[in-house]
Amino acid sequence: LSGSGKSLLARSIAPNFGFAAGALVVRSDVIRKQTFDADLFDRLPEAAYTKASSRAVYARMTELCAAALAGDQWVVADAVFGDPAERAAIQAVATGLGRKFTGIWLDVPAPVQRARLEKRRHDVSDASPEIGRMQRSGIAPPEDWHVVDAGGTPDDTIAAVSAVLENTGP
């Protein structure tokens, strides 16, 4: 969910995978801003968050991930993936190209999520505490992804995700 630490985690683990440059981070928030030709730190209107807009963002995300994977680049896909179809699509991109896929869901307690979202300033993400609350009521963690507690420090989350990745292999 928004405020769980996905983007910080993605930036932290990406250098540890792939070749010298590390894994490519493909972030839905950045793709959405590009799609609407907006500055990364401009707040987008509600129209940018319709189901159709989100489908287009996730479709572009899977295209970028597929192109990178086809070129032997490692990828970290950074997005909520709240819809089971989005999860299936990103997994199919990897497995369809013969690559390993490890889905990780960061579980964050509501008060921690709210506090993180309230503190955000000058961030690419437009998620607010209200968005976080709506996500909590409408999105269930995927049953086939690794669920990691993200309610502690960023270092705790990075260590827990690193342990998952070490145990599942590259």
PDB file of C-alpha atoms in Angstrom, residues 13-157:
ATOM      1  CA  ILE A  13      17.788  -3.188  -2.977  1.00  0.00           C
ATOM      2  CA  ALA A  14      18.133  -2.439  -6.711  1.00  0.00           C
ATOM      3  CA  PRO A  15      21.923  -1.906  -6.629  1.00  0.00           C
ATOM      4  CA  ASN A  16      22.358  -5.428  -5.229  1.00  0.00           C
ATOM      5  CA  PHE A  17      20.952  -7.218  -8.272  1.00  0.00           C
ATOM      6  CA  GLY A  18      21.974  -7.665 -11.856  1.00  0.00           C
ATOM      7  CA  PHE A  19      25.056  -6.252 -13.414  1.00  0.00           C
ATOM      8  CA  ALA A  20      27.283  -3.396 -12.220  1.00  0.00           C
ATOM      9  CA  ALA A  21      24.499  -0.820 -12.498  1.00  0.00           C
ATOM     10  CA  GLY A  22      22.094  -2.985 -10.516  1.00  0.00           C
ATOM     11  CA  ALA A  23      18.426  -3.560 -11.223  1.00  0.00           C
ATOM     12  CA  LEU A  24      16.236  -1.079 -13.038  1.00  0.00           C
ATOM     13  CA  VAL A  25      13.508   0.388 -10.806  1.00  0.00           C
ATOM     14  CA  VAL A  26      10.242   0.848 -12.711  1.00  0.00           C
ATOM     15  CA  ARG A  27       7.969   3.032 -10.578  1.00  0.00           C
ATOM     16  CA  SER A  28       4.272   3.471 -11.290  1.00  0.00           C
ATOM     17  CA  ASP A  29       4.225   6.986  -9.790  1.00  0.00           C
ATOM     18  CA  VAL A  30       6.855   8.152 -12.286  1.00  0.00           C
ATOM     19  CA  ILE A  31       5.085   6.484 -15.213  1.00  0.00           C
ATOM     20  CA  ARG A  32       1.818   8.178 -14.228  1.00  0.00           C
ATOM     21  CA  LYS A  33       3.483  11.605 -14.133  1.00  0.00           C
ATOM     22  CA  GLN A  34       5.080  10.955 -17.529  1.00  0.00           C
ATOM     23  CA  THR A  35       1.767   9.742 -18.951  1.00  0.00           C
ATOM     24  CA  PHE A  36       0.140  13.031 -17.974  1.00  0.00           C
ATOM     25  CA  ASP A  37       3.171  15.092 -19.050  1.00  0.00           C
ATOM     26  CA  ALA A  38       3.511  16.484 -15.546  1.00  0.00           C
ATOM     27  CA  ASP A  39       6.503  17.474 -13.488  1.00  0.00           C
ATOM     28  CA  LEU A  40       7.399  14.663 -11.109  1.00  0.00           C
ATOM     29  CA  PHE A  41       6.431  16.728  -8.077  1.00  0.00           C
ATOM     30  CA  ASP A  42       3.192  18.228  -9.433  1.00  0.00           C
ATOM     31  CA  ARG A  43       0.031  16.844  -7.879  1.00  0.00           C
ATOM     32  CA  LEU A  44      -2.139  15.206 -10.530  1.00  0.00           C
ATOM     33  CA  PRO A  45      -5.915  15.679 -10.720  1.00  0.00           C
ATOM     34  CA  GLU A  46      -8.318  12.878  -9.780  1.00  0.00           C
ATOM     35  CA  ALA A  47      -8.789  12.144 -13.495  1.00  0.00           C
ATOM     36  CA  ALA A  48      -5.250  10.727 -13.514  1.00  0.00           C
ATOM     37  CA  TYR A  49      -6.376   8.011 -11.098  1.00  0.00           C
ATOM     38  CA  THR A  50      -9.358   6.523 -12.897  1.00  0.00           C
ATOM     39  CA  LYS A  51      -9.473   2.778 -13.546  1.00  0.00           C
ATOM     40  CA  ALA A  52      -8.679   3.425 -17.218  1.00  0.00           C
ATOM     41  CA  SER A  53      -5.698   5.629 -16.347  1.00  0.00           C
ATOM     42  CA  SER A  54      -4.401   3.068 -13.893  1.00  0.00           C
ATOM     43  CA  ARG A  55      -4.760   0.279 -16.461  1.00  0.00           C
ATOM     44  CA  ALA A  56      -2.685   2.357 -18.896  1.00  0.00           C
ATOM     45  CA  VAL A  57      -0.016   3.018 -16.250  1.00  0.00           C
ATOM     46  CA  TYR A  58       0.264  -0.656 -15.321  1.00  0.00           C
ATOM     47  CA  ALA A  59       0.295  -1.678 -18.980  1.00  0.00           C
ATOM     48  CA  ARG A  60       3.191   0.718 -19.611  1.00  0.00           C
ATOM     49  CA  MET A  61       4.918  -0.604 -16.517  1.00  0.00           C
ATOM     50  CA  THR A  62       4.710  -4.178 -17.782  1.00  0.00           C
ATOM     51  CA  GLU A  63       6.004  -3.048 -21.212  1.00  0.00           C
ATOM     52  CA  LEU A  64       9.036  -1.386 -19.630  1.00  0.00           C
ATOM     53  CA  CYS A  65       9.719  -4.381 -17.402  1.00  0.00           C
ATOM     54  CA  ALA A  66       9.405  -6.763 -20.359  1.00  0.00           C
ATOM     55  CA  ALA A  67      11.835  -4.729 -22.462  1.00  0.00           C
ATOM     56  CA  ALA A  68      14.377  -4.602 -19.646  1.00  0.00           C
ATOM     57  CA  LEU A  69      14.066  -8.307 -18.859  1.00  0.00           C
ATOM     58  CA  ALA A  70      14.363  -9.196 -22.541  1.00  0.00           C
ATOM     59  CA  GLY A  71      17.693  -7.360 -22.504  1.00  0.00           C
ATOM     60  CA  ASP A  72      18.895  -9.347 -19.455  1.00  0.00           C
ATOM     61  CA  GLN A  73      18.388  -6.393 -17.108  1.00  0.00           C
ATOM     62  CA  TRP A  74      17.125  -7.134 -13.613  1.00  0.00           C
ATOM     63  CA  VAL A  75      13.990  -5.211 -12.639  1.00  0.00           C
ATOM     64  CA  VAL A  76      12.312  -4.040  -9.448  1.00  0.00           C
ATOM     65  CA  ALA A  77       8.676  -3.146 -10.170  1.00  0.00           C
ATOM     66  CA  ASP A  78       7.559  -0.503  -7.655  1.00  0.00           C
ATOM     67  CA  ALA A  79       3.779  -0.148  -7.446  1.00  0.00           C
ATOM     68  CA  VAL A  80       0.836  -0.987  -5.213  1.00  0.00           C
ATOM     69  CA  PHE A  81      -0.337  -3.909  -7.378  1.00  0.00           C
ATOM     70  CA  GLY A  82      -3.680  -3.777  -5.609  1.00  0.00           C
ATOM     71  CA  ASP A  83      -5.567  -5.554  -8.372  1.00  0.00           C
ATOM     72  CA  PRO A  84      -5.001  -9.298  -8.833  1.00  0.00           C
ATOM     73  CA  ALA A  85      -4.886  -8.760 -12.619  1.00  0.00           C
ATOM     74  CA  GLU A  86      -1.992  -6.301 -12.191  1.00  0.00           C
ATOM     75  CA  ARG A  87      -0.147  -8.846 -10.069  1.00  0.00           C
ATOM     76  CA  ALA A  88      -0.746 -11.611 -12.593  1.00  0.00           C
ATOM     77  CA  ALA A  89       0.414  -9.395 -15.466  1.00  0.00           C
ATOM     78  CA  ILE A  90       3.710  -8.400 -13.856  1.00  0.00           C
ATOM     79  CA  GLN A  91       4.418 -11.999 -12.857  1.00  0.00           C
ATOM     80  CA  ALA A  92       3.576 -13.219 -16.383  1.00  0.00           C
ATOM     81  CA  VAL A  93       6.056 -10.738 -17.850  1.00  0.00           C
ATOM     82  CA  ALA A  94       8.890 -12.292 -15.861  1.00  0.00           C
ATOM     83  CA  THR A  95       7.919 -15.923 -16.128  1.00  0.00           C
ATOM     84  CA  GLY A  96       7.021 -15.564 -19.806  1.00  0.00           C
ATOM     85  CA  LEU A  97      10.611 -14.530 -20.446  1.00  0.00           C
ATOM     86  CA  GLY A  98      11.956 -17.386 -18.332  1.00  0.00           C
ATOM     87  CA  ARG A  99      12.893 -15.122 -15.437  1.00  0.00           C
ATOM     88  CA  LYS A 100      12.356 -15.669 -11.734  1.00  0.00           C
ATOM     89  CA  PHE A 101       9.596 -13.614 -10.132  1.00  0.00           C
ATOM     90  CA  THR A 102       9.403 -12.859  -6.432  1.00  0.00           C
ATOM     91  CA  GLY A 103       6.313 -10.944  -5.325  1.00  0.00           C
ATOM     92  CA  ILE A 104       6.739  -9.044  -2.074  1.00  0.00           C
ATOM     93  CA  TRP A 105       3.902  -7.355  -0.214  1.00  0.00           C
ATOM     94  CA  LEU A 106       4.895  -4.831   2.429  1.00  0.00           C
ATOM     95  CA  ASP A 107       2.433  -4.997   5.314  1.00  0.00           C
ATOM     96  CA  VAL A 108       2.238  -1.762   7.262  1.00  0.00           C
ATOM     97  CA  PRO A 109       0.008  -1.032  10.265  1.00  0.00           C
ATOM     98  CA  ALA A 110      -2.611   1.662   9.618  1.00  0.00           C
ATOM     99  CA  PRO A 111      -1.204   4.192  12.133  1.00  0.00           C
ATOM    100  CA  VAL A 112       2.303   3.873  10.667  1.00  0.00           C
ATOM    101  CA  GLN A 113       0.984   4.204   7.121  1.00  0.00           C
ATOM    102  CA  ARG A 114      -1.051   7.294   8.042  1.00  0.00           C
ATOM    103  CA  ALA A 115       1.907   8.928   9.810  1.00  0.00           C
ATOM    104  CA  ARG A 116       4.196   8.293   6.838  1.00  0.00           C
ATOM    105  CA  LEU A 117       1.683   9.695   4.365  1.00  0.00           C
ATOM    106  CA  GLU A 118       1.074  12.767   6.532  1.00  0.00           C
ATOM    107  CA  LYS A 119       4.822  13.508   6.606  1.00  0.00           C
ATOM    108  CA  ARG A 120       5.287  13.386   2.833  1.00  0.00           C
ATOM    109  CA  ARG A 121       6.510  16.572   1.207  1.00  0.00           C
ATOM    110  CA  HIS A 122       7.850  17.089  -2.309  1.00  0.00           C
ATOM    111  CA  ASP A 123       7.238  13.451  -3.258  1.00  0.00           C
ATOM    112  CA  VAL A 124       6.523  11.867  -6.629  1.00  0.00           C
ATOM    113  CA  SER A 125       3.615   9.961  -5.093  1.00  0.00           C
ATOM    114  CA  ASP A 126       0.323  11.800  -4.750  1.00  0.00           C
ATOM    115  CA  ALA A 127      -0.956   9.394  -2.081  1.00  0.00           C
ATOM    116  CA  SER A 128      -2.520  11.074   0.926  1.00  0.00           C
ATOM    117  CA  PRO A 129      -3.721   9.609   4.225  1.00  0.00           C
ATOM    118  CA  GLU A 130      -7.206   9.432   2.663  1.00  0.00           C
ATOM    119  CA  ILE A 131      -5.847   7.401  -0.272  1.00  0.00           C
ATOM    120  CA  GLY A 132      -4.090   5.116   2.191  1.00  0.00           C
ATOM    121  CA  ARG A 133      -7.327   4.609   4.127  1.00  0.00           C
ATOM    122  CA  MET A 134      -9.208   3.752   0.925  1.00  0.00           C
ATOM    123  CA  GLN A 135      -6.490   1.297  -0.088  1.00  0.00           C
ATOM    124  CA  ARG A 136      -6.689  -0.448   3.277  1.00  0.00           C
ATOM    125  CA  SER A 137     -10.423  -0.980   2.902  1.00  0.00           C
ATOM    126  CA  GLY A 138     -10.283  -2.176  -0.698  1.00  0.00           C
ATOM    127  CA  ILE A 139      -7.054  -4.109  -1.205  1.00  0.00           C
ATOM    128  CA  ALA A 140      -6.186  -7.476   0.266  1.00  0.00           C
ATOM    129  CA  PRO A 141      -2.620  -8.786   0.358  1.00  0.00           C
ATOM    130  CA  PRO A 142      -1.920 -11.372  -2.336  1.00  0.00           C
ATOM    131  CA  GLU A 143      -1.966 -14.925  -1.061  1.00  0.00           C
ATOM    132  CA  ASP A 144       0.929 -16.034  -3.260  1.00  0.00           C
ATOM    133  CA  TRP A 145       3.370 -13.194  -2.498  1.00  0.00           C
ATOM    134  CA  HIS A 146       5.779 -12.979   0.425  1.00  0.00           C
ATOM    135  CA  VAL A 147       4.308 -10.727   3.112  1.00  0.00           C
ATOM    136  CA  VAL A 148       6.912  -8.676   4.952  1.00  0.00           C
ATOM    137  CA  ASP A 149       6.295  -6.516   8.022  1.00  0.00           C
ATOM    138  CA  ALA A 150       7.117  -2.935   7.004  1.00  0.00           C
ATOM    139  CA  GLY A 151       5.996  -1.231  10.192  1.00  0.00           C
ATOM    140  CA  GLY A 152       9.475  -0.819  11.649  1.00  0.00           C
ATOM    141  CA  THR A 153      12.480   1.076  10.405  1.00  0.00           C
ATOM    142  CA  PRO A 154      13.508   1.102   6.761  1.00  0.00           C
ATOM    143  CA  ASP A 155      16.589  -0.922   7.714  1.00  0.00           C
ATOM    144  CA  ASP A 156      14.357  -3.579   9.327  1.00  0.00           C
ATOM    145  CA  THR A 157      12.256  -3.824   6.159  1.00  0.00           C
TER     146      THR A 157
END
